Amino acid sequence: MPEPRTRTVLEHLAQFDLSSHSGSPTRSLAISTVSDSQTFIYVGTLSGTLILLSTNPENPSTSTTPEKPLKVATFLQQNVSLLRSVLVGDDSPVDRILFLGEIGKVLLLSGGALFLVDSLLLQPVRRLSFFKGVSVITRRFRSSNQAESTNLTENSANTNASSSEYTSTSQRILQRLGGGIRANGLRDKESELNHRTEGDFVFAVVIGKRLILVELVLDGIVSKSDRDLDGVNGSFVVLKEIQCLDGVMTMVWLDNSIIVGTVNGYSLFSCVTGQSGIIFTLPDVSSLPQLKLLWRDWKVLLLVDNVGVLVNTHGQPVGGSLVFRRGGPDSIGEISSYVGVVKDGNMELYHKKSGGCIQKVTFGGEGVGPCIVANEEVGGGKLLAVATPNKVLCFRKLSSEDQLKDLLRKKSFKEAITLAEELEYDGEISKDMLSFVHAQVGFLLLFDLRFEEAVNHFLHSETMQPSEVFPFIMRDPNRWSLLVPRNRYWGLHPPPKPLEDVVDDGLMAIQRATFLIKAGVETLIDDGFLSNPPSRADLLESAIKNITRYLENCRVKELALPVREGVDTLLMYLYRALNRVNDMEKLASSANSCIVEELETLLDETGHLRTLAFLYASKGMSSKALAIWRILARNYSSGLWKDPNMENGSQDSNNNIISGKEIAATEASKILEESSDQELILQHLGWVADINQALAVQVLTSEKRANQLSPGGPLSYKNHHILLNFGSDPPSQMTSSLSIWNI
């Protein structure tokens, strides 16, 4: 039996000991939040008492742990109070409690009869005496799919107006006498159906083999916003009667489908046509049938031994099944995206879509007796009530944020992301919140020295700003300090600091953890680091490589100019730290947003003059770029350089290896070809021509510049000098040059 995943979804909110107020075990349970500060819990007992408890759903409490039984704290008992109790009927068990919060009423099933009482139990309980021998009652729930939910009032009035099937002798006498309401609490439907539409309080009751559909009508209440708190004068209008099965033990009514469960299996009845069909047949040895309406999804859960089968309103299986680890449960509840089942003093929470057991809560030992779980059927659905024979407990669903924080504190990062994705899929958190969690996980992993995983999460975050990693690259204060978002996360990781400090602090934490483990103390440090501690150099290289990867990906995004400047400038810093010269030159020679003054000193002092020359050229600082190329041509004329622009993996020295002097002249000529500054051209054309006169000709004849050079003057002399150097066989380019310069 696999243990449940260590996730805390529910926390203990309140607890009440019934033994001092009622010596009778619990039989039924209902819960409903009536305001932000008050939740009602109704408890029905075997002796026929209805107990009303009140708790504050917003009160703080301690979280429960999956592994340990709940420890009863003083404030848990103080957070629940007994408001009052009433006796229902004649000491028969209160089998069913239906809270009708819209009108402030509670409908009860006890001793085969139905009773009505106000929600505060202030007025005497009234018995609706027409119905006798009722074994099961359920309320109709209508989904948003109107096509699947027929208005029974209109349908009955149109198709069965004569009502002969339901009209008894006493009803006909009352009709002749003009009576519209029977003394026993049943309102004549003929006087009602022709001028009423179906309300919100329609129920199905089972009496023997009869399935009767009725509507509860309260005297003096015009709309569901009215609350008849001064009385409970209600009556039923019979809408339809259907031939049912014998031995119905559980029932759910969703839209036009009524699903009933017997010891033999589950059947579906149409409330419109009355037709029925078998959904599942239970084996001879099986747990008792149970049905649970999952109103958040508008599905029905059918218990088949220890398996919860999900079906739609047509009784067709949908999605996967839930396999309950402890066998058939005593009771089933629903809260948010989870199903809670109770048995043997334990509650287990299962995710409806994944089927996994998420949390286990223990509230009693073996032999505690049958347990009941109840959920809110309207509203936010954030509470679950659990009853043992002598105790009532209330649990509150932790907020999505608290659940995620709990997992992150445990460093259960994969589980946190899985939960965030589930919550986003279920609509409980936004897509931005999912991105926020990815970023939060990334920072926690970064401080755990798991840099590759950290950046993977950064890249999954659509809301994280590149400026958030700037403090890890350059110490504050710097040009971009004010761009870094502050206080955006949950305080689960230290403030940003340079990567060197992150690595040093992480290594110290590994050393401390090693000593703690030897002393028998558990830690959250990665086992891989403990068994094989990494070196500082390897960690720092990994950190820089992965932050570089993140900034490279950020370059393709639409960023504000200051952020783009930071990304490109700091990327150059990181390339320099990794000695990735090719990437430095590629970045500098392409369109970039680097801040030159932030890089000049670094590139100059480290000898990366080619990169600096490319950077100057990309920023239109042609004079500085040409000065560097001139220096390089002079100082490296005898060396051999590998041209990054021609690198293709071939070993052909004629193509890939060219003289540094030639490279400098080529790069300088590219700048001069686009320049219209004749003095600048005159200053550098000579040394370019000394290296490669063809390049000099290209400079003079270039059409790339915005303003063509003026003929005559020093440039004309320089052109003539180049011509003389070619002798009697000048290149074809010189033809146009001669005509331009009138030589």
XYZ file of C-alpha atoms in Angstrom:
743
model
C 0.000 0.000 0.000
C 1.822 3.164 -1.156
C 2.009 5.994 1.312
C 0.249 9.225 0.367
C 2.257 12.092 -1.017
C 3.332 14.513 1.678
C 1.088 17.409 0.864
C -0.927 19.381 3.387
C -4.271 20.378 1.904
C -6.442 20.391 5.022
C -5.724 21.841 8.430
C -7.582 21.248 11.655
C -9.979 24.118 12.377
C -12.199 23.045 15.259
C -13.190 20.094 17.409
C -16.178 19.422 19.662
C -16.750 16.595 22.132
C -20.368 15.459 21.965
C -20.199 13.037 24.874
C -20.920 15.736 27.461
C -23.999 16.965 25.559
C -25.449 13.819 24.051
C -25.045 10.240 25.065
C -26.254 9.059 21.687
C -23.863 8.351 18.785
C -23.925 10.487 15.656
C -26.008 9.389 12.698
C -25.919 12.244 10.175
C -23.981 15.419 9.511
C -24.257 18.627 7.471
C -22.132 21.763 7.244
C -22.650 25.169 5.659
C -20.890 28.515 5.904
C -23.482 31.225 6.443
C -21.064 34.180 6.601
C -17.365 34.949 6.502
C -17.181 34.504 10.260
C -19.706 31.744 10.932
C -20.178 28.163 9.822
C -23.056 25.979 10.986
C -22.526 22.279 11.685
C -25.658 20.173 12.133
C -25.306 16.818 13.874
C -28.098 14.240 13.912
C -27.985 11.492 16.527
C -29.375 7.984 16.799
C -31.751 9.145 19.541
C -33.363 11.760 17.275
C -31.617 14.897 18.515
C -30.481 17.618 16.129
C -27.474 19.554 17.452
C -26.376 22.906 16.029
C -22.703 23.877 16.378
C -21.067 27.093 15.216
C -17.450 27.753 14.302
C -15.456 30.589 12.778
C -13.955 29.444 9.465
C -11.404 32.262 9.488
C -9.849 31.530 12.887
C -6.162 30.596 12.743
C -5.192 27.092 13.662
C -2.257 24.744 13.591
C -1.624 22.627 10.555
C -1.935 18.886 10.891
C 0.703 16.503 9.668
C -0.056 13.427 7.578
C 2.005 11.111 9.761
C 0.835 11.965 13.272
C -2.585 11.911 14.938
C -4.216 15.256 15.566
C -3.248 16.771 18.891
C -6.212 18.399 20.511
C -5.345 21.995 21.362
C -7.306 24.270 23.638
C -8.084 26.776 20.951
C -9.571 24.070 18.713
C -12.259 23.459 21.281
C -12.692 27.173 21.869
C -13.275 27.728 18.154
C -16.551 25.806 18.209
C -19.640 26.391 20.304
C -22.931 24.626 20.904
C -25.765 26.953 19.924
C -28.732 24.723 20.742
C -30.333 21.347 20.148
C -33.857 20.083 19.485
C -35.579 16.736 19.555
C -36.861 15.565 16.196
C -39.813 13.208 16.145
C -40.091 10.252 18.459
C -36.517 9.277 19.356
C -35.900 7.813 15.894
C -32.460 8.415 14.311
C -31.983 11.584 12.285
C -30.991 9.860 9.041
C -30.609 12.846 6.718
C -30.013 16.580 7.110
C -30.579 18.905 4.148
C -29.580 22.509 4.816
C -31.583 24.982 2.716
C -29.496 28.036 3.395
C -31.191 30.163 0.746
C -34.345 30.335 2.849
C -32.922 29.601 6.276
C -34.502 26.167 6.687
C -33.356 22.629 7.454
C -35.158 19.582 6.055
C -34.790 16.404 8.098
C -35.517 12.717 7.583
C -36.206 10.821 10.776
C -38.237 7.718 11.456
C -39.489 7.572 7.866
C -41.009 11.057 8.103
C -39.887 14.495 6.929
C -39.507 17.468 9.239
C -38.846 21.154 8.698
C -37.142 23.511 11.123
C -35.576 26.958 10.915
C -31.799 27.054 10.503
C -31.198 28.475 14.002
C -33.468 25.891 15.678
C -35.432 28.710 17.314
C -38.902 27.445 16.369
C -40.513 24.090 17.077
C -39.829 21.343 14.574
C -42.777 20.775 12.222
C -43.550 17.378 10.815
C -44.651 17.194 7.190
C -46.969 14.330 7.929
C -48.153 13.344 4.451
C -45.057 11.304 3.742
C -44.602 8.152 5.805
C -42.136 5.373 5.348
C -39.560 7.539 3.547
C -36.241 5.684 3.366
C -34.144 8.060 1.248
C -34.393 11.708 0.215
C -32.163 13.795 -2.011
C -32.270 17.269 -3.463
C -32.182 17.994 -7.164
C -29.075 19.748 -8.435
C -29.130 21.393 -11.816
C -25.924 21.999 -13.741
C -25.327 24.887 -16.101
C -26.326 22.671 -19.046
C -29.955 23.704 -19.481
C -30.500 21.133 -22.219
C -29.917 18.366 -19.669
C -32.265 19.825 -17.049
C -36.005 19.842 -17.755
C -38.389 22.029 -15.778
C -40.574 19.383 -14.190
C -43.362 21.802 -13.290
C -43.922 22.827 -16.906
C -43.446 19.259 -18.100
C -46.002 17.897 -15.643
C -48.532 20.616 -16.428
C -48.271 20.059 -20.179
C -48.125 16.282 -20.297
C -50.195 15.191 -17.371
C -52.606 17.996 -16.574
C -55.366 15.663 -15.519
C -53.228 14.330 -12.626
C -55.499 11.309 -12.383
C -52.494 9.163 -11.521
C -51.924 11.093 -8.334
C -55.406 12.220 -7.391
C -56.897 10.428 -4.413
C -60.490 10.492 -3.230
C -59.628 12.977 -0.527
C -58.005 15.268 -3.096
C -61.082 15.242 -5.330
C -63.276 16.081 -2.340
C -60.992 18.963 -1.466
C -61.082 20.201 -5.047
C -64.900 20.214 -5.065
C -64.828 22.087 -1.788
C -62.366 24.557 -3.252
C -59.522 23.532 -0.983
C -56.059 23.919 -2.367
C -54.018 22.780 0.608
C -54.367 19.531 2.444
C -54.359 19.569 6.204
C -51.581 17.015 6.306
C -49.055 19.290 4.575
C -49.463 18.210 0.941
C -50.467 20.944 -1.463
C -52.696 19.898 -4.370
C -50.551 20.039 -7.466
C -53.394 20.805 -9.924
C -53.973 24.148 -8.267
C -50.261 24.899 -8.443
C -48.749 23.542 -11.635
C -50.685 25.659 -14.098
C -49.331 28.937 -12.772
C -45.982 28.111 -11.210
C -42.487 27.363 -12.441
C -40.138 24.995 -10.722
C -38.265 26.500 -7.792
C -34.931 25.633 -6.208
C -36.271 23.137 -3.676
C -37.178 20.012 -5.627
C -36.546 16.647 -4.028
C -36.831 12.951 -4.744
C -38.090 10.676 -1.977
C -38.248 6.896 -1.902
C -41.139 5.154 -0.152
C -40.924 1.417 -0.660
C -40.833 0.958 -4.438
C -42.194 4.430 -5.167
C -39.931 7.242 -6.316
C -41.819 10.497 -5.739
C -40.629 13.850 -7.066
C -41.809 16.797 -4.993
C -41.247 20.502 -4.567
C -41.102 22.202 -1.193
C -43.208 25.361 -1.053
C -43.026 27.654 1.956
C -45.993 29.822 2.799
C -45.340 33.531 2.586
C -42.048 33.226 0.718
C -42.180 34.784 -2.696
C -38.549 34.386 -3.652
C -35.566 32.523 -2.331
C -34.217 35.756 -0.882
C -37.073 35.733 1.625
C -36.457 34.043 4.969
C -39.511 32.957 6.916
C -37.727 32.977 10.246
C -40.939 33.417 12.223
C -42.377 30.112 11.126
C -41.839 26.945 9.189
C -45.139 26.589 7.376
C -44.121 24.525 4.373
C -45.792 21.974 2.183
C -44.911 19.707 -0.718
C -46.212 19.778 -4.268
C -46.028 16.360 -5.910
C -44.561 16.621 -9.389
C -44.270 13.001 -10.462
C -44.241 9.436 -9.237
C -42.068 6.731 -10.756
C -42.012 3.005 -10.144
C -38.691 2.349 -8.433
C -36.658 -0.553 -7.032
C -36.898 -2.175 -3.665
C -34.190 -1.571 -1.065
C -32.874 1.810 -2.251
C -30.133 2.888 0.180
C -28.596 5.914 -1.506
C -29.679 8.374 -4.193
C -28.424 11.371 -6.193
C -30.422 13.619 -8.524
C -28.504 15.578 -11.147
C -30.355 17.354 -13.953
C -32.778 14.805 -15.460
C -31.050 11.750 -14.021
C -31.795 10.114 -10.693
C -29.215 7.489 -9.757
C -30.148 5.036 -7.011
C -28.063 2.425 -5.256
C -29.124 -0.902 -3.778
C -27.170 -3.890 -2.536
C -27.471 -5.283 -6.065
C -26.034 -2.284 -7.900
C -26.759 1.133 -9.344
C -29.588 2.156 -11.660
C -30.485 5.389 -13.425
C -34.013 6.795 -13.712
C -35.112 9.601 -15.998
C -37.187 12.129 -14.088
C -38.855 13.088 -17.388
C -39.799 9.723 -18.892
C -39.561 7.523 -15.817
C -37.516 4.991 -17.766
C -34.648 3.241 -15.994
C -31.506 1.297 -16.761
C -28.752 -0.504 -14.883
C -25.405 1.277 -14.579
C -23.383 -1.191 -12.465
C -24.113 -4.517 -10.856
C -22.359 -5.047 -7.543
C -20.652 -8.362 -6.738
C -22.150 -10.616 -4.096
C -19.466 -9.664 -1.582
C -19.128 -5.922 -1.685
C -19.292 -2.874 0.527
C -22.615 -1.105 0.838
C -23.523 1.161 -2.080
C -22.685 4.840 -1.771
C -23.301 7.740 -4.124
C -21.667 11.132 -3.931
C -22.525 14.101 -6.106
C -19.352 15.960 -7.048
C -21.068 19.248 -7.667
C -17.938 21.135 -8.660
C -17.578 18.873 -11.717
C -21.233 17.855 -12.075
C -20.286 14.198 -11.871
C -21.428 11.385 -9.612
C -19.123 9.025 -7.741
C -20.373 5.447 -7.432
C -18.679 3.273 -4.837
C -17.946 -0.246 -6.084
C -16.223 -1.984 -3.185
C -13.048 0.113 -2.729
C -13.232 1.860 -6.117
C -14.907 5.170 -6.778
C -16.235 5.235 -10.339
C -16.997 8.658 -11.807
C -19.989 8.915 -14.129
C -21.702 11.793 -15.895
C -25.353 12.715 -15.774
C -26.126 9.871 -18.213
C -24.438 7.296 -16.007
C -21.522 6.915 -18.398
C -18.034 6.518 -16.850
C -15.850 9.567 -17.376
C -12.192 9.957 -16.535
C -10.364 7.578 -14.267
C -11.461 5.823 -11.100
C -10.350 6.438 -7.535
C -8.932 3.424 -5.714
C -9.287 3.821 -1.967
C -6.403 2.306 -0.059
C -8.323 1.189 3.034
C -11.203 -0.555 1.318
C -14.741 0.722 1.100
C -15.032 3.934 3.149
C -17.687 4.755 5.721
C -18.475 8.071 4.056
C -17.373 10.252 1.149
C -16.986 14.030 0.927
C -15.781 16.555 -1.626
C -13.640 19.640 -1.219
C -12.204 21.613 -4.113
C -10.347 19.214 -6.444
C -10.300 16.422 -3.904
C -12.446 13.605 -2.564
C -12.175 12.882 1.150
C -13.032 9.440 2.518
C -13.205 8.380 6.167
C -12.777 4.990 7.784
C -11.332 3.597 11.025
C -10.553 7.010 12.464
C -8.649 8.182 9.372
C -9.428 10.556 6.557
C -7.647 10.277 3.233
C -7.728 12.911 0.546
C -7.595 11.864 -3.115
C -7.122 14.115 -6.105
C -10.088 13.676 -8.418
C -8.105 13.844 -11.655
C -4.829 12.112 -10.795
C -6.370 9.627 -8.364
C -3.386 9.965 -6.041
C -3.735 9.966 -2.257
C -2.552 13.429 -1.286
C -2.968 13.594 2.477
C -3.840 11.368 5.403
C -5.269 12.720 8.655
C -5.758 10.568 11.733
C -8.414 11.598 14.258
C -9.089 8.318 16.063
C -7.746 4.818 16.464
C -8.964 1.464 15.257
C -12.424 0.611 16.525
C -13.502 4.229 16.776
C -16.730 3.255 15.060
C -18.432 4.433 11.885
C -17.430 7.914 10.752
C -19.229 10.500 8.646
C -17.802 13.241 6.437
C -19.835 16.160 5.110
C -18.977 19.001 2.775
C -20.561 22.283 1.841
C -22.798 21.825 -1.180
C -22.943 25.506 -2.047
C -20.571 28.428 -1.769
C -16.806 28.268 -1.646
C -16.596 24.670 -0.488
C -13.508 25.157 1.689
C -14.596 23.170 4.757
C -15.087 19.519 5.646
C -16.787 18.235 8.780
C -16.064 14.795 10.181
C -18.021 13.037 12.897
C -17.112 10.002 14.953
C -19.765 8.511 17.250
C -18.905 11.052 19.972
C -16.847 13.800 18.357
C -17.130 16.383 15.595
C -14.112 17.833 13.822
C -13.922 20.581 11.237
C -11.174 20.943 8.669
C -10.333 23.897 6.487
C -8.682 23.786 3.096
C -5.419 25.645 3.096
C -5.183 28.410 0.555
C -3.356 27.562 -2.645
C -0.532 29.838 -1.568
C -0.144 28.120 1.801
C -0.133 24.680 0.184
C 2.599 25.745 -2.203
C 4.646 27.363 0.556
C 4.416 24.201 2.618
C 5.842 22.108 -0.222
C 8.571 24.616 -0.980
C 9.673 24.733 2.652
C 10.040 20.950 2.483
C 11.984 21.413 -0.771
C 9.452 19.232 -2.561
C 9.931 21.221 -5.734
C 8.486 18.736 -8.226
C 5.383 18.321 -6.082
C 5.033 22.097 -5.825
C 5.101 22.510 -9.595
C 2.672 19.619 -10.038
C 0.312 21.228 -7.536
C 0.620 24.630 -9.201
C -0.176 23.096 -12.590
C -3.192 21.296 -11.116
C -4.428 24.486 -9.481
C -3.982 26.427 -12.712
C -5.830 23.717 -14.660
C -8.661 23.789 -12.119
C -8.871 27.577 -12.340
C -7.848 28.111 -8.711
C -4.758 30.124 -9.617
C -3.903 32.222 -12.649
C -1.306 31.505 -15.285
C 0.739 34.371 -13.868
C 0.704 32.657 -10.486
C 2.035 29.481 -12.087
C 4.847 31.550 -13.587
C 5.457 33.074 -10.162
C 5.844 29.597 -8.644
C 8.285 28.554 -11.367
C 10.399 31.606 -10.595
C 10.190 30.961 -6.843
C 11.284 27.353 -7.333
C 14.097 28.563 -9.565
C 15.513 30.854 -6.886
C 15.311 28.130 -4.245
C 17.151 25.725 -6.548
C 19.732 28.379 -7.327
C 20.580 28.788 -3.635
C 20.690 24.982 -3.397
C 23.446 25.111 -6.053
C 21.289 23.278 -8.612
C 21.859 25.893 -11.275
C 20.708 24.032 -14.386
C 17.354 23.144 -12.816
C 17.013 26.684 -11.508
C 17.390 28.233 -14.941
C 14.996 25.691 -16.437
C 12.328 27.008 -14.075
C 13.276 30.616 -14.810
C 12.672 29.914 -18.483
C 9.244 28.440 -17.707
C 8.224 31.644 -15.972
C 6.548 34.100 -18.310
C 6.460 36.859 -15.698
C 9.995 36.742 -14.341
C 12.071 39.743 -15.361
C 15.687 39.314 -16.543
C 16.673 42.102 -14.157
C 15.963 39.719 -11.273
C 19.231 37.887 -11.967
C 21.333 41.046 -12.329
C 22.364 41.093 -8.623
C 23.794 37.592 -9.043
C 26.194 38.899 -11.702
C 27.199 42.387 -10.564
C 27.398 43.637 -7.009
C 25.132 46.419 -5.869
C 25.088 49.310 -6.305
C 25.364 49.411 -10.058
C 23.700 50.990 -13.054
C 20.783 48.519 -12.947
C 20.168 48.255 -9.204
C 16.916 50.195 -9.377
C 15.545 47.873 -12.068
C 15.570 44.830 -9.783
C 12.066 44.050 -8.397
C 11.974 43.997 -4.613
C 9.876 41.850 -2.230
C 8.150 39.885 -4.969
C 8.481 36.448 -3.436
C 7.551 34.638 -0.245
C 10.755 35.131 1.707
C 11.762 31.483 1.345
C 15.252 32.208 0.013
C 18.004 34.696 0.914
C 18.299 38.060 -0.847
C 20.132 38.011 -4.186
C 23.911 38.043 -3.983
C 26.779 37.509 -6.464
C 27.199 33.957 -7.678
C 30.552 33.653 -5.911
C 28.843 34.287 -2.584
C 26.012 31.889 -3.437
C 28.527 29.118 -4.109
C 30.585 29.850 -0.988
C 27.517 29.913 1.259
C 26.206 26.731 -0.337
C 29.486 24.902 0.260
C 29.452 25.999 3.889
C 25.892 24.667 4.219
C 27.035 21.313 2.804
C 29.850 21.167 5.359
C 27.460 21.960 8.215
C 24.996 19.344 6.979
C 27.754 16.720 6.954
C 28.438 17.315 10.639
C 24.727 17.353 11.481
C 24.137 14.029 9.754
C 26.999 12.490 11.706
C 25.232 13.730 14.841
C 21.989 12.084 13.718
C 20.215 15.269 12.633
C 18.268 15.260 9.356
C 18.927 18.009 6.829
C 17.407 19.176 3.552
C 20.734 19.266 1.684
C 20.841 17.302 -1.569
C 22.125 13.763 -0.934
C 24.249 13.921 -4.058
C 26.183 16.890 -2.700
C 26.681 15.140 0.642
C 28.028 11.926 -0.868
C 30.181 13.658 -3.483
C 30.793 17.331 -2.604
C 31.439 19.408 -5.748
C 34.393 21.734 -6.110
C 34.015 25.482 -5.916
C 35.385 25.925 -9.446
C 32.933 23.446 -10.949
C 29.982 25.005 -9.154
C 30.938 28.514 -10.168
C 31.396 27.482 -13.790
C 27.988 25.779 -13.775
C 26.388 28.847 -12.228
C 27.865 31.206 -14.804
C 27.055 28.915 -17.735
C 23.425 28.576 -16.744
C 22.848 32.246 -15.949
C 24.423 32.925 -19.347
C 21.920 30.513 -20.890
C 19.077 32.395 -19.221
C 20.218 35.805 -20.492
C 20.726 34.423 -24.005
C 17.097 33.288 -24.022
C 15.989 36.659 -22.686
C 17.517 38.475 -25.654
C 14.666 37.332 -27.927
C 12.001 38.825 -25.643
C 10.465 42.263 -25.874
C 12.282 44.150 -23.126
C 12.458 47.748 -22.005
C 15.620 49.506 -23.185
C 17.293 49.702 -19.741
C 16.699 45.985 -19.229
C 18.027 45.153 -22.710
C 21.135 47.170 -21.931
C 21.628 45.228 -18.720
C 21.094 41.860 -20.390
C 23.622 42.459 -23.166
C 26.222 44.174 -20.992
C 26.136 41.526 -18.273
C 26.091 38.793 -20.896
C 29.408 40.167 -22.103
C 30.711 39.969 -18.530
C 29.682 36.321 -18.327
C 31.212 35.451 -21.717
C 34.441 37.030 -20.477
C 34.314 34.981 -17.256
C 33.915 31.806 -19.327
C 36.551 32.979 -21.845
C 34.096 32.441 -24.691
C 35.896 34.765 -27.092
C 33.873 33.782 -30.139
C 30.618 34.587 -28.332
C 32.049 37.883 -27.115
C 32.956 38.935 -30.645
C 29.659 37.679 -32.056
C 27.691 39.721 -29.527
C 29.842 42.813 -30.005
C 29.674 42.699 -33.813
C 25.893 42.182 -33.983
C 23.067 44.554 -33.110
C 23.318 44.872 -29.337
C 22.404 47.092 -26.416
C 25.699 46.904 -24.565
C 26.768 49.943 -22.559
C 30.240 50.770 -23.883
C 31.474 52.639 -20.821
C 30.654 49.605 -18.656
C 32.820 47.350 -20.844
C 35.702 49.511 -22.124
C 37.980 49.068 -19.147
C 37.216 45.362 -18.761
C 37.900 44.519 -22.404
C 40.973 46.744 -22.619
C 42.611 45.434 -19.450
C 41.918 41.798 -20.313
C 43.293 42.168 -23.826
C 40.054 41.564 -25.705
C 40.774 44.360 -28.163
C 39.064 42.682 -31.098
C 35.827 42.490 -29.092
C 36.231 46.120 -28.076
C 36.800 47.128 -31.703
C 33.660 45.285 -32.804
C 31.726 46.929 -29.973
C 32.942 50.406 -30.922
C 31.964 49.785 -34.543
C 28.475 48.555 -33.606
C 27.919 51.780 -31.656
C 29.111 54.018 -34.501
C 32.360 54.896 -32.722
C 34.358 54.354 -35.921
C 37.438 56.343 -34.945
C 38.044 54.260 -31.801
C 37.373 51.010 -33.649
C 39.799 51.885 -36.468
C 42.464 52.905 -33.969
C 42.286 49.454 -32.387
C 42.437 47.650 -35.733
C 45.493 49.742 -36.649
C 47.191 48.755 -33.403
C 46.333 45.112 -33.951
C 47.652 45.196 -37.527
C 50.921 46.616 -36.279
C 51.390 44.369 -33.248
C 50.191 41.071 -34.682
C 51.405 41.332 -38.279
C 53.536 38.245 -37.884
C 50.958 36.133 -36.048
C 48.275 33.803 -37.307
C 44.660 34.249 -36.224
C 41.663 32.040 -36.592
C 38.799 34.024 -38.080
C 35.543 33.198 -36.218
C 33.476 34.291 -39.205
C 35.079 31.659 -41.446
C 35.129 28.801 -38.939
C 33.355 25.773 -40.386
C 35.182 22.777 -38.966
C 37.478 22.311 -41.991
C 41.245 21.925 -41.546
C 42.003 23.828 -44.798
C 44.559 26.403 -43.652
C 44.052 28.477 -46.779
C 40.413 29.123 -45.827
C 40.395 29.153 -42.034
C 43.776 30.511 -41.046
C 44.684 33.986 -42.279
C 47.125 36.515 -41.043
C 46.152 38.787 -38.199
C 47.353 41.683 -40.264
C 44.892 40.804 -43.032
C 42.036 40.475 -40.533
C 42.681 43.914 -39.129
C 42.749 45.465 -42.602
C 39.560 43.669 -43.626
C 37.621 44.799 -40.547
C 38.921 48.344 -40.918
C 37.929 48.459 -44.598
C 34.344 47.454 -43.649
C 34.127 50.501 -41.437
C 35.750 52.816 -43.977
C 33.462 51.632 -46.788
C 30.466 53.053 -44.900
C 32.164 56.200 -43.638
C 31.773 59.600 -45.302
C 34.420 61.179 -43.058
C 37.214 61.955 -45.543
C 39.707 62.828 -42.817
C 39.084 59.488 -41.104
C 39.441 57.660 -44.419
C 42.668 59.506 -45.214
C 44.012 58.683 -41.735
C 43.571 54.915 -42.143
C 43.530 54.246 -45.878
C 47.313 54.187 -46.024
C 47.917 51.294 -43.625
C 45.021 49.389 -45.139
C 46.552 49.847 -48.605
C 49.951 48.747 -47.318
C 48.391 45.435 -46.255
C 45.934 44.904 -49.114
C 45.570 47.462 -51.884
C 42.423 45.790 -53.206
C 40.750 46.576 -49.883
C 41.832 50.181 -50.238
C 40.249 50.338 -53.684
C 36.991 48.959 -52.242
C 37.047 51.709 -49.648
C 37.472 54.433 -52.270
C 34.855 53.047 -54.641
C 32.290 51.943 -52.064
C 28.658 52.883 -52.618
C 27.652 51.882 -49.082
C 28.331 55.321 -47.621
C 25.536 57.858 -47.387
C 27.573 60.664 -48.946
C 30.065 59.862 -51.689
C 33.605 61.171 -51.385
C 34.542 64.407 -53.140
C 37.153 64.129 -55.941
C 40.445 65.958 -55.640
C 42.571 66.772 -52.643
C 44.554 64.325 -50.539
C 42.286 61.391 -51.320
C 42.902 61.923 -55.038
C 46.615 61.765 -54.387
C 46.216 58.628 -52.310
C 44.187 57.030 -55.110
C 46.870 57.922 -57.616
C 49.505 56.456 -55.324
C 47.572 53.193 -55.134
C 47.336 53.117 -58.944
C 51.080 53.486 -59.307
C 51.624 50.582 -56.940
C 49.559 48.353 -59.220
C 51.899 49.097 -62.131
C 50.712 48.348 -65.679
C 47.994 45.877 -64.681
C 45.541 47.660 -62.370
C 42.426 45.763 -61.271
C 39.128 46.428 -62.969
C 37.867 48.391 -59.971
C 40.414 51.068 -60.739
C 38.566 51.987 -63.940
C 35.717 53.553 -62.063
C 38.105 54.996 -59.509
C 40.069 56.809 -62.192
C 36.957 58.329 -63.704
C 35.693 59.500 -60.331
C 38.968 61.065 -59.338
C 39.774 62.409 -62.857
C 43.064 60.553 -63.061
